[in-house]
Coordinates of C-alpha atoms in Angstrom, one line a residue:
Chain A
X23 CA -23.1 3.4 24.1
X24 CA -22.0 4.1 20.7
X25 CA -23.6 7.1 18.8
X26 CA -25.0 5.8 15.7
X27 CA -25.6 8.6 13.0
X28 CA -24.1 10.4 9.8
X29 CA -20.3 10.3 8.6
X30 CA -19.1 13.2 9.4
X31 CA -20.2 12.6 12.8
X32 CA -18.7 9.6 13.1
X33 CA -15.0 11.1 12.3
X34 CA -15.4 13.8 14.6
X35 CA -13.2 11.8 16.9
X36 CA -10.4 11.9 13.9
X37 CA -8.2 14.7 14.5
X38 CA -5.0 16.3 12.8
X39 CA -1.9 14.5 14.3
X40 CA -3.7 11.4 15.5
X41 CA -2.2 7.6 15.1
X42 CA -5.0 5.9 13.0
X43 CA -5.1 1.9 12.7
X44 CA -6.6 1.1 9.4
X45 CA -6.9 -2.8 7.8
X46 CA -5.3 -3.7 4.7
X47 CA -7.6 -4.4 1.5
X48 CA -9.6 -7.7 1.9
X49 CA -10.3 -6.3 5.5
X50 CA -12.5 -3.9 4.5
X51 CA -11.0 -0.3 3.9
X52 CA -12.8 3.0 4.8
X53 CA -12.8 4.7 1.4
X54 CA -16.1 6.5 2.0
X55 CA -14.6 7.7 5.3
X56 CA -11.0 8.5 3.8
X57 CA -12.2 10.9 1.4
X58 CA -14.4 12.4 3.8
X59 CA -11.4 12.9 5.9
X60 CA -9.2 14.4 3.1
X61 CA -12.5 16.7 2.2
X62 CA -12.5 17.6 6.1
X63 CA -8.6 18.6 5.1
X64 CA -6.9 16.6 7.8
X65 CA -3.3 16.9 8.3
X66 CA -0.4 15.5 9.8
X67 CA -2.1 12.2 10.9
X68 CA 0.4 9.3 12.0
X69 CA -1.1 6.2 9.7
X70 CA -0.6 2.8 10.6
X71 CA -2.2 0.1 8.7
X72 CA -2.5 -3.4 9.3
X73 CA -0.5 -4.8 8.2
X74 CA -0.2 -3.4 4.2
X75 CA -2.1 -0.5 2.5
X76 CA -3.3 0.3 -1.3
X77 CA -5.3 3.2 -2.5
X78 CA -6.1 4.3 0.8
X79 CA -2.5 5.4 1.9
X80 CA -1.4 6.4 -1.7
X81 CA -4.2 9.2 -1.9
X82 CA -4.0 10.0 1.7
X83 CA -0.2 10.3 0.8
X84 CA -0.9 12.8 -2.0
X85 CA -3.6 14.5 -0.7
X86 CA -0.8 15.8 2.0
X87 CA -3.1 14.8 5.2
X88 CA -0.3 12.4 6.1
X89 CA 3.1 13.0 8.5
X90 CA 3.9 9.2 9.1
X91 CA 2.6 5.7 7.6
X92 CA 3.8 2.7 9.7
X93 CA 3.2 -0.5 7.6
X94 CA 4.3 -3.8 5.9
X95 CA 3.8 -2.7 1.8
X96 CA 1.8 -0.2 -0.1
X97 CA 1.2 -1.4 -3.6
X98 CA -1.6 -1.0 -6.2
X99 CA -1.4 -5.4 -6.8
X100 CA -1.9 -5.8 -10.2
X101 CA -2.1 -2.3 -11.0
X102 CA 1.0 -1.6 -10.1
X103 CA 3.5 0.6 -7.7
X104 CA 1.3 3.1 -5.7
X105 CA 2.8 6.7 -7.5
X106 CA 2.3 9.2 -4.4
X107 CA 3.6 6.6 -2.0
X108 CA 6.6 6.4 -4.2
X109 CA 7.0 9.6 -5.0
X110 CA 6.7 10.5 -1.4
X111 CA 9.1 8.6 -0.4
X112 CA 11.9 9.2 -3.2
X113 CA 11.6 13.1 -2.0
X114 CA 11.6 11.7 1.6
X115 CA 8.1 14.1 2.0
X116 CA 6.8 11.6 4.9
X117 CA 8.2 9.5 7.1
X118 CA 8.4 5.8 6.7
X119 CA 8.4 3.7 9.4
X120 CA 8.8 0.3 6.9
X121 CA 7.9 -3.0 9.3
X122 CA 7.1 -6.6 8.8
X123 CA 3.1 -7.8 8.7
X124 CA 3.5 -9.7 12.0
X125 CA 5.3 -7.3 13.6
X126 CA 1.8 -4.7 13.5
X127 CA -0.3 -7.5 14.1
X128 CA 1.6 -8.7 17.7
X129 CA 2.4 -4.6 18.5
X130 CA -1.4 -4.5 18.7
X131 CA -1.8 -7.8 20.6
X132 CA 0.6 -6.0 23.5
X133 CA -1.8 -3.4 23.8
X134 CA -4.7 -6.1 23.7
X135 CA -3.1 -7.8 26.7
X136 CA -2.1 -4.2 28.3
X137 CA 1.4 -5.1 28.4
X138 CA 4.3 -3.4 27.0
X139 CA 6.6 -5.5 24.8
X140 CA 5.8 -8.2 22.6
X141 CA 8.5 -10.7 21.5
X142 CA 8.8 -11.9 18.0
X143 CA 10.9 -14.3 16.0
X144 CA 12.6 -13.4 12.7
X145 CA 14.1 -9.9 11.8
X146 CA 17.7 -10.0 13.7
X147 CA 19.8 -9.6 10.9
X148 CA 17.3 -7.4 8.8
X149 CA 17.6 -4.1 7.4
X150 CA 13.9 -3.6 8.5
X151 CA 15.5 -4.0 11.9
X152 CA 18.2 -1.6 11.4
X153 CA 15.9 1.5 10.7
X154 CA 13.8 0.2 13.4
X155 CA 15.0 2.2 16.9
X156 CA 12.3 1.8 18.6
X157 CA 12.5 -2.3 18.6
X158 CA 14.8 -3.7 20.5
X159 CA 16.8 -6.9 20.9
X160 CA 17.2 -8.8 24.3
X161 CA 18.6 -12.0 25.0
X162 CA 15.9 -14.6 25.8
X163 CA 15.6 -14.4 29.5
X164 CA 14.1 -17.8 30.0
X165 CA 16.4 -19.3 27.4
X166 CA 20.1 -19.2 27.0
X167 CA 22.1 -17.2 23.8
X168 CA 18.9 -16.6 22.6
X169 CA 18.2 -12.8 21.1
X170 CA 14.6 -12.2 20.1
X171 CA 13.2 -8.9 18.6
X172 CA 10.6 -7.3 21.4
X173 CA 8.2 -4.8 19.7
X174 CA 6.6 -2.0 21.9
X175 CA 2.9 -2.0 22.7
X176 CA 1.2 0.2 19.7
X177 CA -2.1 1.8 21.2
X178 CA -3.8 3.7 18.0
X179 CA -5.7 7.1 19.2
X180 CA -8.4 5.8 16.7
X181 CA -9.2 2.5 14.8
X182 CA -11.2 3.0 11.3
X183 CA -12.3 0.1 9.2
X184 CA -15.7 -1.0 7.0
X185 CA -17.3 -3.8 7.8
X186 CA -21.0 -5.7 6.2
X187 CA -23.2 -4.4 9.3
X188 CA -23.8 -3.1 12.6
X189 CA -26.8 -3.2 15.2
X190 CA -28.3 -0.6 16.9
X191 CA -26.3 -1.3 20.3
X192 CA -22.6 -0.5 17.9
X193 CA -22.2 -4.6 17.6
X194 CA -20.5 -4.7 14.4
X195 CA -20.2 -7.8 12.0
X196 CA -16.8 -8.5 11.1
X197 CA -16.9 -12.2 10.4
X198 CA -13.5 -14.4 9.9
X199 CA -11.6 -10.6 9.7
X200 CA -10.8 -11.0 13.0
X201 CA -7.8 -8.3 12.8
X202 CA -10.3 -5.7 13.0
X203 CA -11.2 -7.0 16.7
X204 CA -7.7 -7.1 17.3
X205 CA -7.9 -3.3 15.8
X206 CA -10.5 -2.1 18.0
X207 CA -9.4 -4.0 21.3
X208 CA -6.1 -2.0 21.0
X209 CA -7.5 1.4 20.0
X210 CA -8.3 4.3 22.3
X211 CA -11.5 4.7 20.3
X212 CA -13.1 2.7 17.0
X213 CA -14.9 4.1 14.5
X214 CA -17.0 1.8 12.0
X215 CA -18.8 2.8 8.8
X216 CA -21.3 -0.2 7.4
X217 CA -23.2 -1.2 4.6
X218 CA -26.3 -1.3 6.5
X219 CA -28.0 -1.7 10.1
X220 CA -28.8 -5.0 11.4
X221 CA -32.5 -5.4 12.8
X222 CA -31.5 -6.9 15.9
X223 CA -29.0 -7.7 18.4
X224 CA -25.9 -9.2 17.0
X225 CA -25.2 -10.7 20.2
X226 CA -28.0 -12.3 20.3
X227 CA -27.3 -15.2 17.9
X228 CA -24.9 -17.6 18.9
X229 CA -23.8 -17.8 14.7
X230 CA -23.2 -14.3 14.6
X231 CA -22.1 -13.5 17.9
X232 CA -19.3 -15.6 17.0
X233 CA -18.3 -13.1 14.1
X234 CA -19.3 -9.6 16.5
X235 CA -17.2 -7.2 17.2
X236 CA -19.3 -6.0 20.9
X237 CA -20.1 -2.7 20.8
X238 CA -18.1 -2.1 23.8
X239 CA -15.1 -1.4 21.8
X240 CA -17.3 1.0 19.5
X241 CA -17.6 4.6 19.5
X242 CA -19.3 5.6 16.2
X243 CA -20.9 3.7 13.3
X244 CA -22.2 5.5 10.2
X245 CA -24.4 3.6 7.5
X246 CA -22.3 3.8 4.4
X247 CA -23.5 2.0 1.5
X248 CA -20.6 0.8 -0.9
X249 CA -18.0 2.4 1.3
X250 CA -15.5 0.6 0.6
X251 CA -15.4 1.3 -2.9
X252 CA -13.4 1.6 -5.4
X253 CA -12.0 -1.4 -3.2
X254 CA -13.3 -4.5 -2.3
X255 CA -15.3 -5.6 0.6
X256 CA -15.0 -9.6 0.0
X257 CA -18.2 -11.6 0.0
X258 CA -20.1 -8.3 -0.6
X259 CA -18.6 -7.3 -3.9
X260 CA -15.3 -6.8 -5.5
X261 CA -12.6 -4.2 -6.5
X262 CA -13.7 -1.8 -9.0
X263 CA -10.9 -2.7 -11.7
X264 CA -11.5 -0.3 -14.2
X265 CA -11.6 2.8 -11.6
X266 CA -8.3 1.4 -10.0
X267 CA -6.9 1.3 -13.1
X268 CA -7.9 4.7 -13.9
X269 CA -6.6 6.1 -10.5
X270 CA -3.1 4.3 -11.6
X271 CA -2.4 6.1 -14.6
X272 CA -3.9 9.2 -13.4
X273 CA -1.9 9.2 -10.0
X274 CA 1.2 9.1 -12.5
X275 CA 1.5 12.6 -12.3
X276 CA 0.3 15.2 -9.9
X277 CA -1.9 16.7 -12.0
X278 CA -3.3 13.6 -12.7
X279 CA -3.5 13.1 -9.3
X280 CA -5.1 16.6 -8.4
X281 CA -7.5 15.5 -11.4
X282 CA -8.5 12.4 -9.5
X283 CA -8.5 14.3 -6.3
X284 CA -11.3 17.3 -7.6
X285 CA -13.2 14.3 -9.8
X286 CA -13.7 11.3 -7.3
X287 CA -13.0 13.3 -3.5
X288 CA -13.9 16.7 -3.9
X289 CA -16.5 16.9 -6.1
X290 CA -18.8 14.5 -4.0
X291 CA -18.6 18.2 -1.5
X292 CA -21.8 19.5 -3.1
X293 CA -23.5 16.0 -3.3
Chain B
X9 CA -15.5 -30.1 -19.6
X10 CA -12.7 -29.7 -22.4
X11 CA -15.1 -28.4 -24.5
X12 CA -14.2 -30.8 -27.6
X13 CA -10.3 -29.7 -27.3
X14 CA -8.2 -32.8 -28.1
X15 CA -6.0 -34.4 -25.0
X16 CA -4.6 -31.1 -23.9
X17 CA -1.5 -33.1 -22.1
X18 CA -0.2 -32.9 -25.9
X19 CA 0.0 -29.6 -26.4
X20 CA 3.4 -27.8 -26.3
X21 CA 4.7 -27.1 -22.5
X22 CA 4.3 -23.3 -21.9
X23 CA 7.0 -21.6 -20.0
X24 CA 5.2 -21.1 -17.1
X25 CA 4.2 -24.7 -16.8
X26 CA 7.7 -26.2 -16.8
X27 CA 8.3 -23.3 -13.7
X28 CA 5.5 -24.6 -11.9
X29 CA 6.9 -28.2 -12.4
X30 CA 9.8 -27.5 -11.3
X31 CA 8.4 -25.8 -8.3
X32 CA 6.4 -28.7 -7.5
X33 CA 9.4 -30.7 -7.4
X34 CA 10.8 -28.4 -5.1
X35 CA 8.0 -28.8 -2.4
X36 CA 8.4 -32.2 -1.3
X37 CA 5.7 -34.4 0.6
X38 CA 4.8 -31.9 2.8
X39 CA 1.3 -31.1 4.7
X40 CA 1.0 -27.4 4.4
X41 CA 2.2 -25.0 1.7
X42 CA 1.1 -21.5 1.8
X43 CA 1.2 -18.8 -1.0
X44 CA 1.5 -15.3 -0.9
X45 CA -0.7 -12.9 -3.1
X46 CA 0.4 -12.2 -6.7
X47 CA 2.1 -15.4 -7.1
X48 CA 0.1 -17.4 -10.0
X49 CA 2.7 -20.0 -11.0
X50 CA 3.8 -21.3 -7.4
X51 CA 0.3 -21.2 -7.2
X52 CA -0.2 -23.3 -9.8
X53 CA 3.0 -25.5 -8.5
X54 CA 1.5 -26.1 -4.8
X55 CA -2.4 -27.1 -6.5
X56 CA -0.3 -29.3 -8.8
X57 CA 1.6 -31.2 -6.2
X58 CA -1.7 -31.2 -4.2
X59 CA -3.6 -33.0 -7.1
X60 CA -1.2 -35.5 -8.1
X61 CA -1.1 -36.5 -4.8
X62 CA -4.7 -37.0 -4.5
X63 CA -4.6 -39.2 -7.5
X64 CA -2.0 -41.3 -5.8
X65 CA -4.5 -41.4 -2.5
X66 CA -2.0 -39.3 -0.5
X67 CA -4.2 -36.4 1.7
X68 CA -1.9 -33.5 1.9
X69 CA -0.2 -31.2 1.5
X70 CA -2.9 -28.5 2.9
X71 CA -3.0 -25.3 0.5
X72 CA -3.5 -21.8 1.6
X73 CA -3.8 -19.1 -1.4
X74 CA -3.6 -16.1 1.0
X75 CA -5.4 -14.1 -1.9
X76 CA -8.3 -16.8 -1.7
X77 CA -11.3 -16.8 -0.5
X78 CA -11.9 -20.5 -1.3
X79 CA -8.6 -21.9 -0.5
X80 CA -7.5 -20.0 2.8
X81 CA -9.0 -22.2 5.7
X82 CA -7.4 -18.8 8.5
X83 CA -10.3 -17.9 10.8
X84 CA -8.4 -15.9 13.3
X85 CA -7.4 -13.4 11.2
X86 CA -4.1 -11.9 9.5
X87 CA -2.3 -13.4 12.2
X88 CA -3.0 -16.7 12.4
X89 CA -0.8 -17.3 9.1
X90 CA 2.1 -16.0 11.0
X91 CA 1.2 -17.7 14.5
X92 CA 1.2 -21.0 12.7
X93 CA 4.5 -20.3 10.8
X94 CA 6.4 -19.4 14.1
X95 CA 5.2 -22.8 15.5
X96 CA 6.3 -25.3 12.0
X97 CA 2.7 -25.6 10.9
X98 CA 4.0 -24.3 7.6
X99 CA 6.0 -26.3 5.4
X100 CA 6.8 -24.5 2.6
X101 CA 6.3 -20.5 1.4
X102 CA 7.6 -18.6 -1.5
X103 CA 9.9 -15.2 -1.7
X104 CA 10.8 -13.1 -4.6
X105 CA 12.6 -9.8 -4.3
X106 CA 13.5 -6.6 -6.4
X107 CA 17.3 -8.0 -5.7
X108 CA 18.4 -11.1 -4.5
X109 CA 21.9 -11.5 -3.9
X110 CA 24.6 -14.5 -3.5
X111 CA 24.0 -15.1 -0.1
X112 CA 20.3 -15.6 -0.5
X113 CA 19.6 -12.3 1.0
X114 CA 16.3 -10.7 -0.3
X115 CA 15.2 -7.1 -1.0
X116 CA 11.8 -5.9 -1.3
X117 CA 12.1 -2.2 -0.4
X118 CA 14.5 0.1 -2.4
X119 CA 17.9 0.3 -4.5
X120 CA 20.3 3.1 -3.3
X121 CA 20.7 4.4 0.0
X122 CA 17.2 3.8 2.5
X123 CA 16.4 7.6 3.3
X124 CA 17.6 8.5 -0.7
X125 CA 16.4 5.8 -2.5
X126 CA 16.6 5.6 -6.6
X127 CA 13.9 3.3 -6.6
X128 CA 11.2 2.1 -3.8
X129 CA 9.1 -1.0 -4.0
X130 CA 6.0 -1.8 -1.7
X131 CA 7.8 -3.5 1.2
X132 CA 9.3 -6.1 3.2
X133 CA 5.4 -8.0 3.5
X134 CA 5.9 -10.7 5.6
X135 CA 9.3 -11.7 4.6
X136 CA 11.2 -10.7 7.7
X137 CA 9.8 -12.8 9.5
X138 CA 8.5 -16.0 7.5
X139 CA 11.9 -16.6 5.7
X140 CA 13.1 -17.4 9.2
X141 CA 10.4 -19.4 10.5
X142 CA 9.0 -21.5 7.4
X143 CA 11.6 -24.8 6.8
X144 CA 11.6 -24.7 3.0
X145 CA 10.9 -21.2 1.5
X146 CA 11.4 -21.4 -2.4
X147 CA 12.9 -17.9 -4.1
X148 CA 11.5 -17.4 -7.4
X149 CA 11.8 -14.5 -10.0
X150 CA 10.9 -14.7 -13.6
X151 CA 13.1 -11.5 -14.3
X152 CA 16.8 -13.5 -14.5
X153 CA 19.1 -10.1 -15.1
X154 CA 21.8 -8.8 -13.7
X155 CA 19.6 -6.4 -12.0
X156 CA 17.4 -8.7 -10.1
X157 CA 20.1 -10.9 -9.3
X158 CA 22.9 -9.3 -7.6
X159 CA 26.2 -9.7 -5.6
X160 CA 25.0 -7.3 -2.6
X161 CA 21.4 -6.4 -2.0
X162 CA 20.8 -2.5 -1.1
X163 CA 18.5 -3.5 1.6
X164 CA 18.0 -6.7 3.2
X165 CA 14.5 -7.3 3.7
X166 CA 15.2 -10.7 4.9
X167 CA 18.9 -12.4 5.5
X168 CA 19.5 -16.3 3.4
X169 CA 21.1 -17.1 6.3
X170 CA 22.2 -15.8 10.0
X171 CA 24.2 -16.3 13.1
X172 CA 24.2 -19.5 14.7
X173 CA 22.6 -18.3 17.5
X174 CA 19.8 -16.9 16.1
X175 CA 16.3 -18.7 15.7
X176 CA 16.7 -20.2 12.4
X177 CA 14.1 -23.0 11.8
X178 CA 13.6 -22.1 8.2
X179 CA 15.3 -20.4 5.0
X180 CA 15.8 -20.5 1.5
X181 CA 15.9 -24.3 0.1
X182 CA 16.2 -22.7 -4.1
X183 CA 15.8 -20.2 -6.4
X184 CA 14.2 -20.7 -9.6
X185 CA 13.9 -18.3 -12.4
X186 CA 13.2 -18.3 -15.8
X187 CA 16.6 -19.5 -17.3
X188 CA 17.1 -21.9 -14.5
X189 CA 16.9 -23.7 -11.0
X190 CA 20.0 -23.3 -8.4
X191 CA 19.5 -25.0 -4.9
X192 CA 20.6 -23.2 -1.9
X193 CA 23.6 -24.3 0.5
X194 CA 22.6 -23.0 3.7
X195 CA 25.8 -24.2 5.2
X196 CA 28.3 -22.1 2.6
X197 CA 25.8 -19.1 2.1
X198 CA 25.5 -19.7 -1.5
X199 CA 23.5 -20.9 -4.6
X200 CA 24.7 -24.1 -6.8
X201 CA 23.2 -24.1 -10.0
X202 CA 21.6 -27.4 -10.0
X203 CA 19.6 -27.5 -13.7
X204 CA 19.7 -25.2 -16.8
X205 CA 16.2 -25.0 -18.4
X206 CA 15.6 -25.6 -22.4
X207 CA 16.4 -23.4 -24.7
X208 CA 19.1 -21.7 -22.0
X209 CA 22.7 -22.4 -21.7
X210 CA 25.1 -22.2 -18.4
X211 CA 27.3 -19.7 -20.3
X212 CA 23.8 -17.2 -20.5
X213 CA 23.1 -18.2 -17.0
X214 CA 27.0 -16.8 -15.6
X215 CA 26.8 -14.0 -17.9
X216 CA 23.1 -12.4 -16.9
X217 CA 23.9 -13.4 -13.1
X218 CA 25.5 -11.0 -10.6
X219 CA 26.1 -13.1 -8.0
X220 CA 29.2 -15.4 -7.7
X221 CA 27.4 -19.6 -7.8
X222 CA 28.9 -22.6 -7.5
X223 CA 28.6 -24.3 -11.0
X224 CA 29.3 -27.9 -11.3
X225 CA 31.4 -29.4 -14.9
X226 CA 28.2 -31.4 -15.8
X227 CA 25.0 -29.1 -15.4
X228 CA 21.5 -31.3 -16.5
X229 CA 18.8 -29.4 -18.4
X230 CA 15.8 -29.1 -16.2
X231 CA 13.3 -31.8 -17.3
X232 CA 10.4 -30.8 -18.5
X233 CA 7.0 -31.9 -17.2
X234 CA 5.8 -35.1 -18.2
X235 CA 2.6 -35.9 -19.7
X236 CA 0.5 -36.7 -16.4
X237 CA 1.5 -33.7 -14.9
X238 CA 0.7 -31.7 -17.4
X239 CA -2.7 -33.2 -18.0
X240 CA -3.3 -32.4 -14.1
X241 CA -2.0 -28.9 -14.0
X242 CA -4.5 -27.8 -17.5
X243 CA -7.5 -30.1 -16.0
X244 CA -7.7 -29.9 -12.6
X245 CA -5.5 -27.4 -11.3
X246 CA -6.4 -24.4 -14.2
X247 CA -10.0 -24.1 -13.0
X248 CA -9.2 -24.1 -9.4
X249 CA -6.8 -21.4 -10.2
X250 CA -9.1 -19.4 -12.4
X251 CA -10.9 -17.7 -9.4
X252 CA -8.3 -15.3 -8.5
X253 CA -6.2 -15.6 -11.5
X254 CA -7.8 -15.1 -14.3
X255 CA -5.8 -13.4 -16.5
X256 CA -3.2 -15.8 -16.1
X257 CA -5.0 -19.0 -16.8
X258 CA -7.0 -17.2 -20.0
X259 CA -3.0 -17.0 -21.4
X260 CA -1.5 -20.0 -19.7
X261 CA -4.0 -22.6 -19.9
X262 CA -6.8 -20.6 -22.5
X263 CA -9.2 -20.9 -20.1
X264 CA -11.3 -17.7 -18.0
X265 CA -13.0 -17.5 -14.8
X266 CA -16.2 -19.1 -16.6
X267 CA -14.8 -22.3 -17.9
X268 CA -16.8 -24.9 -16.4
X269 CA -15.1 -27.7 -14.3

């Protein structure tokens, strides 16, 4: 039974060095969770999210908690480059494990089907292929002069996302955002923060149940109102553009960044 | 509501509507066009070619804005886009690249050597894997430089073309920029430039290109949008557009997220 209870209970489960599946923005991101994390002082996690990242890796990046991100993109959209990420990798400070969005998504649908390999079309030919060791290329087995990419299974220690709401039995909401089932399903353990507690049993409505994540997959969910902000958590309410913008120019430089860092992470510490 | 404006299909063609245009030539009758995030004006070309149709009673093509809530009918999440490119289900998809080089080879992750780079950009996205799969995938970058456009990519995110053995179902059809449109021949590896736009010449085009093209004596100037199409793309396509691009059709079009439809 999932514990339900405060957030730094929740992330008790997140430990230095572990491989962490978070969602990319529209999924709902775990800001309230990240900075908790970076406040906590983590190091050396192994960040792998689905299948892009934003703000969440870039201050992860240049808050030094991170040893490896495995992803698609990492961009500030229309606010631009994300600085740390860059600057990270320029100086070659983490390492990059650069992929291809459906790449993450079937390396966690091996792990959902407990089998090893998935195949996947596309890629022969790439650069993104090239730096990619761990994926290999056999010849269609079933088919004739036919290579195809298989990706190993990627089982996450923990998955971490935000979603609208949970029950009291860790049924969480996730609605069309099914990627965050695929998340969980592949994870060791999942961790949920929410905007607020369901009365109820999710399960219990054929509408919703439809849109439930089952609490079977759920270890820890901790009410966190407007957790996913400065980013958006769609249908509930939008980016904060003005403090992405902010974070932008600020992130610029590192004492910009360590600005940010003591004025929107640290500073909640005596809240 | 045009708010007492006069018949807007008479005001002057903005760059970016003659792009989309073009664009919407480029996509054919198809039934299912999808577009990537940060891409306002093949946005605005696959919501053109979606409206005109409508007014000529044909149904299609589907449009997904993958930035959308509204127009993005996926319910089995991030995947599902991908799943239904690897089986045909889309028609046509659009590319850009920090480089992009003679052979229709794409790059959307750094300049110099990978583990040293001089410069990084966010990542390959989807594009290893949808420039493969999706049957007409339209290259477009509105920076025409010798920079962008380049004999040899540092990186290939994604190949133009690849060995015959290899899955191929899909690839580059054309790239259009802002100076002008050159088609793709898939068989030769290489761009033709097919149409000059206004106000550009084809000795501009050779000298801010870095990439070898085949370039035919006579080269048309790209036509520019007629009237109807115009009309359609500032009165039914702006406000659909407005929702998550509003910056772009407050300058383009000179309407905002408000302007009543």
């Amino acid at each position: 039974m999932p514990v339900v209870g405060s957030l730094d209970e929740a992330l008790v489960g997140i430990q230095d060095g572990c491989l962490l599946a978070v969602p990319r923005e529209v999924s709902g991101v775990p800001m309230e969770a990240t900075r908790a994390l970076i406040r906590r002082g983590i190091r050396n996690l192994r960040l792998f999210a689905l299948p892009t990242s934003s703000l969440q890796a870039d201050l992860m990046i240049g808050a030094g908690c991170l040893a490896s991100l495995e992803t698609s993109a990492v961009s500030l959209g229309e606010f631009g480059p994300a600085p740390r990420f860059t600057a990270a990798i320029k100086a070659g400070t983490i390492h990059m494990k650069d992929a291809t969005c459906p790449a993450l998504h079937a390396a966690l649908q091996a792990s959902e089907k407990g089998v090893p390999f998935m195949p996947l079309r596309g890629l022969i030919g790439s650069d993104v292929l090239r730096e990619r060791p761990d994926w290999t290329v056999i010849d269609n087995p079933l088919g004739e002069n036919d290579p195809i990419v298989l990706l190993p299974a990627i089982r996450p220690d923990v998955a971490l996302f935000h979603a609208p709401t949970a029950d009291r039995n860790g049924n969480v909401w996730i609605g069309r955002q099914r990627e965050l089932a695929t998340m969980a399903h592949a994870s060791a353990a999942t961790v949920v923060t929410v905007e607020k507690l369901h009365d109820g049993d999710l399960l219990a409505d054929p509408v919703l149940a439809a849109g439930t994540l089952p609490g079977f997959y759920v270890d820890a969910v901790a009410v966190v109102p407007r957790g996913a902000w400065p980013l958006p958590l769609p249908d509930h309410y939008d980016a904060d553009a003005a403090h992405l913008a902010e974070y932008a120019r600020l992130a610029t430089t590192l004492e910009g960044f360590a600005e940010y860092l003591e004025r929107h992470v640290y500073a909640q510490r005596a809240a | 509501m045009r708010s007492g404006r006069p018949d807007v299909s008479t005001e002057p063609t903005r760059p970016e509507e003659l792009l989309a245009s073009v664009i919407a030539d480029l996509i054919g009758d198809v039934r299912h066009v999808a577009v990537g995030n940060a891409s306002p004006i093949p946005a605005t070309a696959a919501l053109l070619t979606r409206e005109r149709n409508k007014l000529q009673g044909v149904p299609r093509p589907y449009v997904s804005l993958l930035q959308s809530r509204k127009h993005n009918f996926f319910t089995d999440g991030a995947r599902e886009l991908f799943d239904c490119a690897g089986q045909g289900r889309i028609d046509v998809f659009f590319l850009s690249g920090g480089e992009i080089d003679g052979q229709g080879n794409i790059n959307l992750v750094s300049i110099g050597d990978y583990h040293h780079p001089t410069a990084r950009f966010p990542g390959s996205f989807g594009s290893a894997y949808l420039y493969y799969v999706v049957p007409r995938v339209i290259l477009f970058r509105t920076e025409h430089s010798r920079r962008t456009l380049v004999e040899k990519v540092s990186f290939v995110s994604a190949p133009g073309i690849s060995e015959a053995n290899v899955h191929r179902s899909g690839g580059p059809v054309a790239l259009v920029t802002n100076r002008c449109l050159f088609g793709f021949d898939a068989a030769r590896g290489r761009f033709r430039l097919q149409s000059v736009h206004p106000g550009h010449t084809v000795e501009e085009i050779v000298a801010e290109t870095g990439f070898a093209f085949e370039c035919p004596d006579e080269v048309p100037t790209t036509p520019a949008p007629s009237a109807e199409t115009l009309r359609v793309m500032r009165e039914l396509v702006a406000p659909e557009l407005a929702e998550i691009y509003p910056q772009f059709t407050a300058s383009v079009f000179g309407i905002g997220a408000q302007a009543p439809h």
